[in-house]
Amino acid sequence: MTTPRRSGAGVVRYYNFLGAGPSFRDDVLAGLALPQKSIPPKYFYDEHGSKLFEAICELPEYYPTRTEMAIMERHAGDIVRLLGPDTQLVEFGSGASVKTRLMIDRLEPSLYVPVEIAESALRAACGDLARRFPWLNINAVVADFGRPLRLPEFMGVPIRRKCVYFPGSTIGNFTPQEAAAFLAGVREIVGSGGMLVAGVDLKKAKGVLDAAYDDAQGITAEFNLNLLARINRELGGDFQLKRFRHKAFYDEARGRIEMHLESLYQQRVHVAGRRFEFRPGETIHTEISCKYTVEEFRALAATARFHAEAVRTDPANLFAVHAMMAV
Ligand code: AVJ
């Protein structure tokens, strides 16, 4: 697929920064004790959850992945031209790094730094990238990018610019307030003159969004319910998956998808030796996915001193890829 223009063998290093901070157990026990029970979406991505997410990306109703991919196939070249040579490319939530291949192929970054919470997905993606791009230097980081993070150095490669690539509308998992704080952290990483390339899902008709998060085949339901299976397996839980249902809807007023796991009955569940009661209809809030118009996202990024360089959308205006520069 690609002709290597760089010569020499790349170096791949792995770092794991997951140890610090609250564990899965801490977050689940604290989240289930809240009046509105809730568990952070980053815990969807165990090995099975990462595979289910990849299956979601192929669903007919889930337009974001293929739409962003089409935008990048068309426009990665002109986005990369804004970055220039000797760029260090940092990616948050890199997953399978499929869209990133288009960037790497055209940019030939001096260093690629994928940051991903799912170690199995990260290792598979880096193995694949090293095969495709044997010249590529990689500092692969297993970490929660929702927390402050210092990225490992890589000595001896030229770096003229840093670019954070944040595709997949993953930024939608943050509230706008959290997103502003996250972007301020990105601004610190790239420095003045650094770039942000972000894939952001656009606001659109409720019917389209509802279907994208509640597909006919029930894969998204399986993805959501897998969180309970993971709790059972890793935390000694006794959730009966049949006694909960997937619930997802677009809240037009808040401009966001909400996903919940709804208890179908009055029931009692145990996790790590603790007891939790559910009323019928009571939910565990598992995810938000905020949607932004081009103008709304620009205003949000401006709070972190990023200004718009270019925005690329698809013909149907489903999805936007923003290229922004830190001032
Ligand atoms: C990976 C957070 C971008 O919000 O669209 C897909 C996750 N959840 N279907 C999204 C997801 C249900 C996805 N992000």
mmCIF file of C-alpha atoms and ligand atoms in Angstrom:
data_model
loop_
_atom_site.group_PDB
_atom_site.id
_atom_site.type_symbol
_atom_site.label_atom_id
_atom_site.label_comp_id
_atom_site.label_asym_id
_atom_site.label_seq_id
_atom_site.Cartn_x
_atom_site.Cartn_y
_atom_site.Cartn_z
ATOM 1 C CA MET A 1 0.000 0.000 0.000
ATOM 2 C CA THR A 2 2.799 2.419 0.835
ATOM 3 C CA THR A 3 6.279 3.026 -0.457
ATOM 4 C CA PRO A 4 8.582 3.781 2.436
ATOM 5 C CA ARG A 5 10.267 7.096 1.779
ATOM 6 C CA ARG A 6 12.049 7.106 5.088
ATOM 7 C CA SER A 7 14.905 4.684 5.542
ATOM 8 C CA GLY A 8 16.225 2.857 8.583
ATOM 9 C CA ALA A 9 14.343 0.816 11.128
ATOM 10 C CA GLY A 10 11.946 2.508 13.537
ATOM 11 C CA VAL A 11 12.014 1.897 17.270
ATOM 12 C CA VAL A 12 8.858 0.858 19.156
ATOM 13 C CA ARG A 13 8.696 1.387 22.906
ATOM 14 C CA TYR A 14 5.826 0.670 25.288
ATOM 15 C CA TYR A 15 4.998 2.574 28.461
ATOM 16 C CA ASN A 16 2.261 1.772 30.972
ATOM 17 C CA PHE A 17 1.070 4.680 33.152
ATOM 18 C CA LEU A 18 -2.168 3.063 34.319
ATOM 19 C CA GLY A 19 -0.998 2.265 37.847
ATOM 20 C CA ALA A 20 -1.630 5.715 39.324
ATOM 21 C CA GLY A 21 -5.096 6.981 40.219
ATOM 22 C CA PRO A 22 -8.357 5.235 41.053
ATOM 23 C CA SER A 23 -8.840 1.671 39.802
ATOM 24 C CA PHE A 24 -11.765 0.090 37.950
ATOM 25 C CA ARG A 25 -12.920 -1.210 41.343
ATOM 26 C CA ASP A 26 -12.726 2.243 42.991
ATOM 27 C CA ASP A 27 -14.640 3.927 40.153
ATOM 28 C CA VAL A 28 -17.355 1.240 39.966
ATOM 29 C CA LEU A 29 -17.971 1.156 43.719
ATOM 30 C CA ALA A 30 -18.069 4.961 43.924
ATOM 31 C CA GLY A 31 -20.235 5.250 40.794
ATOM 32 C CA LEU A 32 -22.821 2.693 41.956
ATOM 33 C CA ALA A 33 -23.156 4.540 45.269
ATOM 34 C CA LEU A 34 -24.225 7.812 43.579
ATOM 35 C CA PRO A 35 -27.896 8.884 43.522
ATOM 36 C CA GLN A 36 -27.678 8.677 39.695
ATOM 37 C CA LYS A 37 -25.579 5.546 39.396
ATOM 38 C CA SER A 38 -22.867 6.045 36.788
ATOM 39 C CA ILE A 39 -19.691 4.415 35.462
ATOM 40 C CA PRO A 40 -17.154 6.180 33.203
ATOM 41 C CA PRO A 41 -17.214 5.056 29.538
ATOM 42 C CA LYS A 42 -13.476 4.336 29.467
ATOM 43 C CA TYR A 43 -14.299 1.015 31.171
ATOM 44 C CA PHE A 44 -16.135 -0.275 28.089
ATOM 45 C CA TYR A 45 -12.808 -1.107 26.494
ATOM 46 C CA ASP A 46 -11.700 -4.450 27.845
ATOM 47 C CA GLU A 47 -10.592 -6.890 25.169
ATOM 48 C CA HIS A 48 -14.140 -7.928 24.230
ATOM 49 C CA GLY A 49 -15.400 -4.350 24.520
ATOM 50 C CA SER A 50 -12.710 -3.100 22.116
ATOM 51 C CA LYS A 51 -13.802 -5.766 19.610
ATOM 52 C CA LEU A 52 -17.465 -4.828 20.045
ATOM 53 C CA PHE A 53 -16.564 -1.185 19.441
ATOM 54 C CA GLU A 54 -14.833 -2.162 16.199
ATOM 55 C CA ALA A 55 -18.036 -4.006 15.206
ATOM 56 C CA ILE A 56 -20.050 -0.849 16.015
ATOM 57 C CA CYS A 57 -17.813 1.083 13.622
ATOM 58 C CA GLU A 58 -18.974 -1.190 10.780
ATOM 59 C CA LEU A 59 -22.702 -0.901 11.528
ATOM 60 C CA PRO A 60 -24.915 0.658 8.850
ATOM 61 C CA GLU A 61 -26.444 3.032 11.438
ATOM 62 C CA TYR A 62 -23.101 4.106 12.945
ATOM 63 C CA TYR A 63 -22.039 6.677 10.355
ATOM 64 C CA PRO A 64 -19.174 8.476 12.227
ATOM 65 C CA THR A 65 -16.306 6.059 11.534
ATOM 66 C CA ARG A 66 -16.836 5.607 7.828
ATOM 67 C CA THR A 67 -17.665 9.291 7.355
ATOM 68 C CA GLU A 68 -14.529 10.485 9.142
ATOM 69 C CA MET A 69 -12.499 7.912 7.213
ATOM 70 C CA ALA A 70 -13.863 9.276 3.917
ATOM 71 C CA ILE A 71 -13.048 12.839 4.997
ATOM 72 C CA MET A 72 -9.493 11.780 5.847
ATOM 73 C CA GLU A 73 -9.072 9.847 2.599
ATOM 74 C CA ARG A 74 -9.938 13.031 0.771
ATOM 75 C CA HIS A 75 -8.279 15.615 2.967
ATOM 76 C CA ALA A 76 -5.440 14.052 4.982
ATOM 77 C CA GLY A 77 -3.033 15.461 2.376
ATOM 78 C CA ASP A 78 -4.084 19.065 2.821
ATOM 79 C CA ILE A 79 -4.263 18.692 6.613
ATOM 80 C CA VAL A 80 -0.745 17.258 6.674
ATOM 81 C CA ARG A 81 0.499 20.172 4.572
ATOM 82 C CA LEU A 82 -0.432 22.454 7.479
ATOM 83 C CA LEU A 83 1.849 20.431 9.754
ATOM 84 C CA GLY A 84 5.068 20.189 7.795
ATOM 85 C CA PRO A 85 8.112 17.933 8.212
ATOM 86 C CA ASP A 86 9.589 16.666 11.483
ATOM 87 C CA THR A 87 6.244 16.596 13.247
ATOM 88 C CA GLN A 88 5.696 14.563 16.375
ATOM 89 C CA LEU A 89 2.207 13.054 16.157
ATOM 90 C CA VAL A 90 0.421 12.338 19.438
ATOM 91 C CA GLU A 91 -2.896 10.502 19.329
ATOM 92 C CA PHE A 92 -5.364 10.129 22.193
ATOM 93 C CA GLY A 93 -7.659 7.097 22.199
ATOM 94 C CA SER A 94 -5.817 5.574 19.269
ATOM 95 C CA GLY A 95 -7.714 2.257 19.321
ATOM 96 C CA ALA A 96 -6.956 0.348 16.132
ATOM 97 C CA SER A 97 -5.215 3.431 14.602
ATOM 98 C CA VAL A 98 -6.953 2.898 11.256
ATOM 99 C CA LYS A 99 -7.530 6.572 10.405
ATOM 100 C CA THR A 100 -4.063 7.365 11.670
ATOM 101 C CA ARG A 101 -2.525 5.272 8.887
ATOM 102 C CA LEU A 102 -3.667 7.933 6.424
ATOM 103 C CA MET A 103 -1.968 10.625 8.499
ATOM 104 C CA ILE A 104 1.219 8.621 9.050
ATOM 105 C CA ASP A 105 1.503 7.689 5.386
ATOM 106 C CA ARG A 106 1.382 11.315 4.271
ATOM 107 C CA LEU A 107 3.038 13.018 7.233
ATOM 108 C CA GLU A 108 5.891 10.588 7.884
ATOM 109 C CA PRO A 109 6.137 11.859 11.464
ATOM 110 C CA SER A 110 9.473 11.713 13.250
ATOM 111 C CA LEU A 111 7.671 10.088 16.176
ATOM 112 C CA TYR A 112 4.185 8.665 16.733
ATOM 113 C CA VAL A 113 2.844 8.645 20.307
ATOM 114 C CA PRO A 114 -0.434 6.712 20.584
ATOM 115 C CA VAL A 115 -2.097 7.004 23.996
ATOM 116 C CA GLU A 116 -4.719 4.348 24.648
ATOM 117 C CA ILE A 117 -6.347 2.829 27.735
ATOM 118 C CA ALA A 118 -6.933 -0.572 26.102
ATOM 119 C CA GLU A 119 -3.532 -2.260 26.118
ATOM 120 C CA SER A 120 -4.528 -5.185 23.874
ATOM 121 C CA ALA A 121 -5.879 -2.830 21.205
ATOM 122 C CA LEU A 122 -2.769 -0.623 21.474
ATOM 123 C CA ARG A 123 -0.350 -3.530 21.058
ATOM 124 C CA ALA A 124 -2.251 -4.937 18.083
ATOM 125 C CA ALA A 125 -2.365 -1.503 16.427
ATOM 126 C CA CYS A 126 1.360 -0.825 16.948
ATOM 127 C CA GLY A 127 2.307 -4.261 15.632
ATOM 128 C CA ASP A 128 0.301 -3.525 12.514
ATOM 129 C CA LEU A 129 1.778 -0.024 12.100
ATOM 130 C CA ALA A 130 5.349 -1.301 12.533
ATOM 131 C CA ARG A 131 4.710 -3.795 9.720
ATOM 132 C CA ARG A 132 3.230 -1.176 7.419
ATOM 133 C CA PHE A 133 5.715 1.571 8.260
ATOM 134 C CA PRO A 134 9.003 -0.118 9.238
ATOM 135 C CA TRP A 135 10.752 3.280 9.520
ATOM 136 C CA LEU A 136 8.246 4.610 12.094
ATOM 137 C CA ASN A 137 9.394 5.448 15.644
ATOM 138 C CA ILE A 138 6.639 4.767 18.190
ATOM 139 C CA ASN A 139 6.333 5.651 21.873
ATOM 140 C CA ALA A 140 3.182 3.687 22.748
ATOM 141 C CA VAL A 141 1.555 4.758 26.006
ATOM 142 C CA VAL A 142 -1.060 2.830 27.964
ATOM 143 C CA ALA A 143 -2.779 5.555 29.974
ATOM 144 C CA ASP A 144 -6.043 7.289 30.790
ATOM 145 C CA PHE A 145 -5.877 10.524 28.832
ATOM 146 C CA GLY A 146 -8.665 11.921 31.002
ATOM 147 C CA ARG A 147 -5.997 12.513 33.645
ATOM 148 C CA PRO A 148 -2.970 14.826 33.533
ATOM 149 C CA LEU A 149 -0.202 13.038 31.714
ATOM 150 C CA ARG A 150 3.465 13.605 30.933
ATOM 151 C CA LEU A 151 4.463 11.937 27.697
ATOM 152 C CA PRO A 152 7.761 10.022 27.461
ATOM 153 C CA GLU A 153 10.608 11.665 25.552
ATOM 154 C CA PHE A 154 12.256 10.123 22.526
ATOM 155 C CA MET A 155 15.829 11.295 22.138
ATOM 156 C CA GLY A 156 17.608 11.867 18.867
ATOM 157 C CA VAL A 157 14.748 12.616 16.480
ATOM 158 C CA PRO A 158 14.132 16.071 15.027
ATOM 159 C CA ILE A 159 10.921 17.701 16.263
ATOM 160 C CA ARG A 160 9.809 20.964 14.717
ATOM 161 C CA ARG A 161 6.176 20.767 15.692
ATOM 162 C CA LYS A 162 3.867 18.733 17.854
ATOM 163 C CA CYS A 163 0.398 17.747 16.703
ATOM 164 C CA VAL A 164 -2.268 16.096 18.791
ATOM 165 C CA TYR A 165 -4.604 13.980 16.701
ATOM 166 C CA PHE A 166 -7.899 13.277 18.415
ATOM 167 C CA PRO A 167 -10.160 11.492 15.937
ATOM 168 C CA GLY A 168 -13.370 9.520 16.337
ATOM 169 C CA SER A 169 -15.304 12.228 18.181
ATOM 170 C CA THR A 170 -13.873 10.786 21.369
ATOM 171 C CA ILE A 171 -13.930 14.348 22.705
ATOM 172 C CA GLY A 172 -17.720 13.899 22.851
ATOM 173 C CA ASN A 173 -17.264 11.609 25.857
ATOM 174 C CA PHE A 174 -16.308 14.697 27.896
ATOM 175 C CA THR A 175 -18.815 17.306 29.023
ATOM 176 C CA PRO A 176 -18.061 20.668 27.360
ATOM 177 C CA GLN A 177 -16.428 21.773 30.617
ATOM 178 C CA GLU A 178 -14.237 18.677 30.785
ATOM 179 C CA ALA A 179 -13.450 19.064 27.085
ATOM 180 C CA ALA A 180 -12.256 22.633 27.690
ATOM 181 C CA ALA A 181 -9.945 21.402 30.467
ATOM 182 C CA PHE A 182 -8.712 18.553 28.269
ATOM 183 C CA LEU A 183 -7.977 20.953 25.384
ATOM 184 C CA ALA A 184 -6.059 23.214 27.762
ATOM 185 C CA GLY A 185 -3.901 20.160 28.576
ATOM 186 C CA VAL A 186 -3.431 19.491 24.855
ATOM 187 C CA ARG A 187 -2.375 23.126 24.441
ATOM 188 C CA GLU A 188 0.324 22.542 27.067
ATOM 189 C CA ILE A 189 1.556 19.433 25.232
ATOM 190 C CA VAL A 190 1.826 20.989 21.754
ATOM 191 C CA GLY A 191 2.999 24.450 22.843
ATOM 192 C CA SER A 192 2.680 27.678 20.877
ATOM 193 C CA GLY A 193 2.518 26.944 17.142
ATOM 194 C CA GLY A 194 1.477 23.351 17.836
ATOM 195 C CA MET A 195 -1.547 21.811 16.195
ATOM 196 C CA LEU A 196 -4.719 19.981 17.083
ATOM 197 C CA VAL A 197 -6.498 17.817 14.518
ATOM 198 C CA ALA A 198 -9.818 16.717 15.985
ATOM 199 C CA GLY A 199 -12.643 14.617 14.545
ATOM 200 C CA VAL A 200 -15.921 15.918 15.939
ATOM 201 C CA ASP A 201 -19.416 14.568 15.338
ATOM 202 C CA LEU A 202 -21.852 17.240 14.168
ATOM 203 C CA LYS A 203 -25.344 17.945 15.480
ATOM 204 C CA LYS A 204 -28.025 16.447 13.268
ATOM 205 C CA ALA A 205 -31.567 15.028 13.199
ATOM 206 C CA LYS A 206 -32.516 13.092 16.327
ATOM 207 C CA GLY A 207 -33.655 10.056 14.326
ATOM 208 C CA VAL A 208 -30.217 9.604 12.767
ATOM 209 C CA LEU A 209 -28.458 9.920 16.131
ATOM 210 C CA ASP A 210 -30.879 7.657 18.022
ATOM 211 C CA ALA A 211 -30.366 4.899 15.438
ATOM 212 C CA ALA A 212 -26.565 5.288 15.514
ATOM 213 C CA TYR A 213 -26.540 4.485 19.244
ATOM 214 C CA ASP A 214 -29.308 1.868 19.263
ATOM 215 C CA ASP A 215 -28.696 -0.268 16.202
ATOM 216 C CA ALA A 216 -31.053 -2.917 14.850
ATOM 217 C CA GLN A 217 -28.556 -5.765 15.350
ATOM 218 C CA GLY A 218 -28.134 -4.903 19.021
ATOM 219 C CA ILE A 219 -24.342 -4.597 18.884
ATOM 220 C CA THR A 220 -24.362 -1.298 20.780
ATOM 221 C CA ALA A 221 -26.612 -2.933 23.403
ATOM 222 C CA GLU A 222 -24.065 -5.740 23.707
ATOM 223 C CA PHE A 223 -21.238 -3.183 24.019
ATOM 224 C CA ASN A 224 -23.094 -1.378 26.817
ATOM 225 C CA LEU A 225 -24.084 -4.591 28.659
ATOM 226 C CA ASN A 226 -20.519 -5.926 28.365
ATOM 227 C CA LEU A 227 -19.639 -3.428 31.092
ATOM 228 C CA LEU A 228 -21.747 -5.498 33.526
ATOM 229 C CA ALA A 229 -20.097 -8.714 32.317
ATOM 230 C CA ARG A 230 -16.698 -7.100 32.902
ATOM 231 C CA ILE A 231 -17.721 -6.100 36.443
ATOM 232 C CA ASN A 232 -18.882 -9.671 37.097
ATOM 233 C CA ARG A 233 -15.631 -11.109 35.814
ATOM 234 C CA GLU A 234 -13.091 -8.676 37.214
ATOM 235 C CA LEU A 235 -14.805 -7.465 40.393
ATOM 236 C CA GLY A 236 -16.737 -10.530 41.501
ATOM 237 C CA GLY A 237 -20.096 -9.022 40.551
ATOM 238 C CA ASP A 238 -23.382 -10.898 40.204
ATOM 239 C CA PHE A 239 -25.219 -8.749 37.635
ATOM 240 C CA GLN A 240 -27.747 -10.767 35.634
ATOM 241 C CA LEU A 241 -27.434 -9.231 32.191
ATOM 242 C CA LYS A 242 -30.965 -10.323 31.226
ATOM 243 C CA ARG A 243 -32.335 -8.113 33.995
ATOM 244 C CA PHE A 244 -30.989 -4.908 32.413
ATOM 245 C CA ARG A 245 -31.565 -3.260 29.076
ATOM 246 C CA HIS A 246 -29.593 -0.891 26.864
ATOM 247 C CA LYS A 247 -31.081 2.591 26.653
ATOM 248 C CA ALA A 248 -29.663 5.292 24.366
ATOM 249 C CA PHE A 249 -31.202 8.548 23.182
ATOM 250 C CA TYR A 250 -30.262 11.944 21.800
ATOM 251 C CA ASP A 251 -31.087 14.787 24.189
ATOM 252 C CA GLU A 252 -31.642 17.650 21.759
ATOM 253 C CA ALA A 253 -31.618 20.348 24.429
ATOM 254 C CA ARG A 254 -28.183 19.274 25.681
ATOM 255 C CA GLY A 255 -26.882 18.285 22.248
ATOM 256 C CA ARG A 256 -25.728 14.923 23.433
ATOM 257 C CA ILE A 257 -26.365 11.197 23.347
ATOM 258 C CA GLU A 258 -26.895 9.554 26.711
ATOM 259 C CA MET A 259 -26.401 5.847 27.216
ATOM 260 C CA HIS A 260 -27.741 4.017 30.235
ATOM 261 C CA LEU A 261 -28.245 0.484 31.516
ATOM 262 C CA GLU A 262 -31.781 0.282 32.809
ATOM 263 C CA SER A 263 -32.864 -2.125 35.523
ATOM 264 C CA LEU A 264 -35.965 -3.999 34.411
ATOM 265 C CA TYR A 265 -36.871 -5.018 37.973
ATOM 266 C CA GLN A 266 -36.483 -4.198 41.611
ATOM 267 C CA GLN A 267 -33.273 -6.066 42.304
ATOM 268 C CA ARG A 268 -30.190 -6.348 44.448
ATOM 269 C CA VAL A 269 -26.685 -6.729 43.018
ATOM 270 C CA HIS A 270 -23.341 -7.397 44.687
ATOM 271 C CA VAL A 271 -19.978 -6.079 43.542
ATOM 272 C CA ALA A 272 -16.737 -6.757 45.422
ATOM 273 C CA GLY A 273 -18.729 -7.764 48.483
ATOM 274 C CA ARG A 274 -20.880 -4.586 48.504
ATOM 275 C CA ARG A 275 -24.617 -4.523 47.999
ATOM 276 C CA PHE A 276 -26.488 -2.220 45.586
ATOM 277 C CA GLU A 277 -30.263 -1.897 45.194
ATOM 278 C CA PHE A 278 -32.042 -1.065 41.935
ATOM 279 C CA ARG A 279 -35.592 0.203 41.521
ATOM 280 C CA PRO A 280 -37.435 -0.826 38.350
ATOM 281 C CA GLY A 281 -36.507 1.719 35.660
ATOM 282 C CA GLU A 282 -33.485 2.958 37.594
ATOM 283 C CA THR A 283 -30.410 3.376 35.387
ATOM 284 C CA ILE A 284 -26.649 3.308 35.458
ATOM 285 C CA HIS A 285 -25.473 6.203 33.301
ATOM 286 C CA THR A 286 -22.629 4.809 31.181
ATOM 287 C CA GLU A 287 -21.788 7.372 28.482
ATOM 288 C CA ILE A 288 -22.375 10.777 26.989
ATOM 289 C CA SER A 289 -21.491 11.625 23.428
ATOM 290 C CA CYS A 290 -21.664 15.394 22.891
ATOM 291 C CA LYS A 291 -22.295 16.776 19.412
ATOM 292 C CA TYR A 292 -20.975 20.154 18.247
ATOM 293 C CA THR A 293 -21.664 22.424 15.299
ATOM 294 C CA VAL A 294 -18.503 23.749 13.637
ATOM 295 C CA GLU A 295 -19.022 27.102 15.386
ATOM 296 C CA GLU A 296 -19.629 25.523 18.802
ATOM 297 C CA PHE A 297 -16.458 23.463 18.589
ATOM 298 C CA ARG A 298 -14.448 26.499 17.487
ATOM 299 C CA ALA A 299 -15.738 28.451 20.474
ATOM 300 C CA LEU A 300 -14.834 25.582 22.805
ATOM 301 C CA ALA A 301 -11.316 25.256 21.363
ATOM 302 C CA ALA A 302 -10.829 29.018 21.552
ATOM 303 C CA THR A 303 -11.132 28.810 25.352
ATOM 304 C CA ALA A 304 -7.904 26.758 25.215
ATOM 305 C CA ARG A 305 -6.291 29.226 22.752
ATOM 306 C CA PHE A 306 -6.646 27.092 19.645
ATOM 307 C CA HIS A 307 -7.757 28.917 16.528
ATOM 308 C CA ALA A 308 -9.245 27.415 13.377
ATOM 309 C CA GLU A 309 -6.876 26.760 10.475
ATOM 310 C CA ALA A 310 -9.170 24.545 8.416
ATOM 311 C CA VAL A 311 -12.287 22.439 8.784
ATOM 312 C CA ARG A 312 -13.267 19.560 6.498
ATOM 313 C CA THR A 313 -16.729 18.015 6.433
ATOM 314 C CA ASP A 314 -18.470 15.357 4.337
ATOM 315 C CA PRO A 315 -21.075 16.311 1.708
ATOM 316 C CA ALA A 316 -23.967 15.281 4.003
ATOM 317 C CA ASN A 317 -22.572 17.363 6.892
ATOM 318 C CA LEU A 318 -22.495 14.492 9.342
ATOM 319 C CA PHE A 319 -18.965 14.905 10.690
ATOM 320 C CA ALA A 320 -16.205 17.528 10.924
ATOM 321 C CA VAL A 321 -12.420 17.307 11.067
ATOM 322 C CA HIS A 322 -10.935 20.484 12.535
ATOM 323 C CA ALA A 323 -7.316 21.549 12.108
ATOM 324 C CA MET A 324 -6.395 24.152 14.717
ATOM 325 C CA MET A 325 -3.289 25.972 15.810
ATOM 326 C CA ALA A 326 -2.254 26.906 19.323
ATOM 327 C CA VAL A 327 -1.593 30.628 19.697
HETATM 328 C C1 AVJ B 1 -15.713 6.228 20.854
HETATM 329 C C2 AVJ B 1 -16.782 7.763 22.288
HETATM 330 C C3 AVJ B 1 -16.574 8.240 19.990
HETATM 331 O O1 AVJ B 1 -19.513 8.270 21.359
HETATM 332 O O2 AVJ B 1 -19.767 7.587 19.328
HETATM 333 C C4 AVJ B 1 -20.290 4.321 20.060
HETATM 334 C C5 AVJ B 1 -18.492 5.420 21.559
HETATM 335 N N1 AVJ B 1 -20.710 4.428 22.149
HETATM 336 N N2 AVJ B 1 -21.484 3.772 20.274
HETATM 337 C C6 AVJ B 1 -19.230 7.518 20.436
HETATM 338 C C7 AVJ B 1 -19.791 4.737 21.245
HETATM 339 C C8 AVJ B 1 -21.733 3.820 21.540
HETATM 340 C C9 AVJ B 1 -18.111 6.501 20.617
HETATM 341 N N3 AVJ B 1 -16.815 7.168 20.962
#
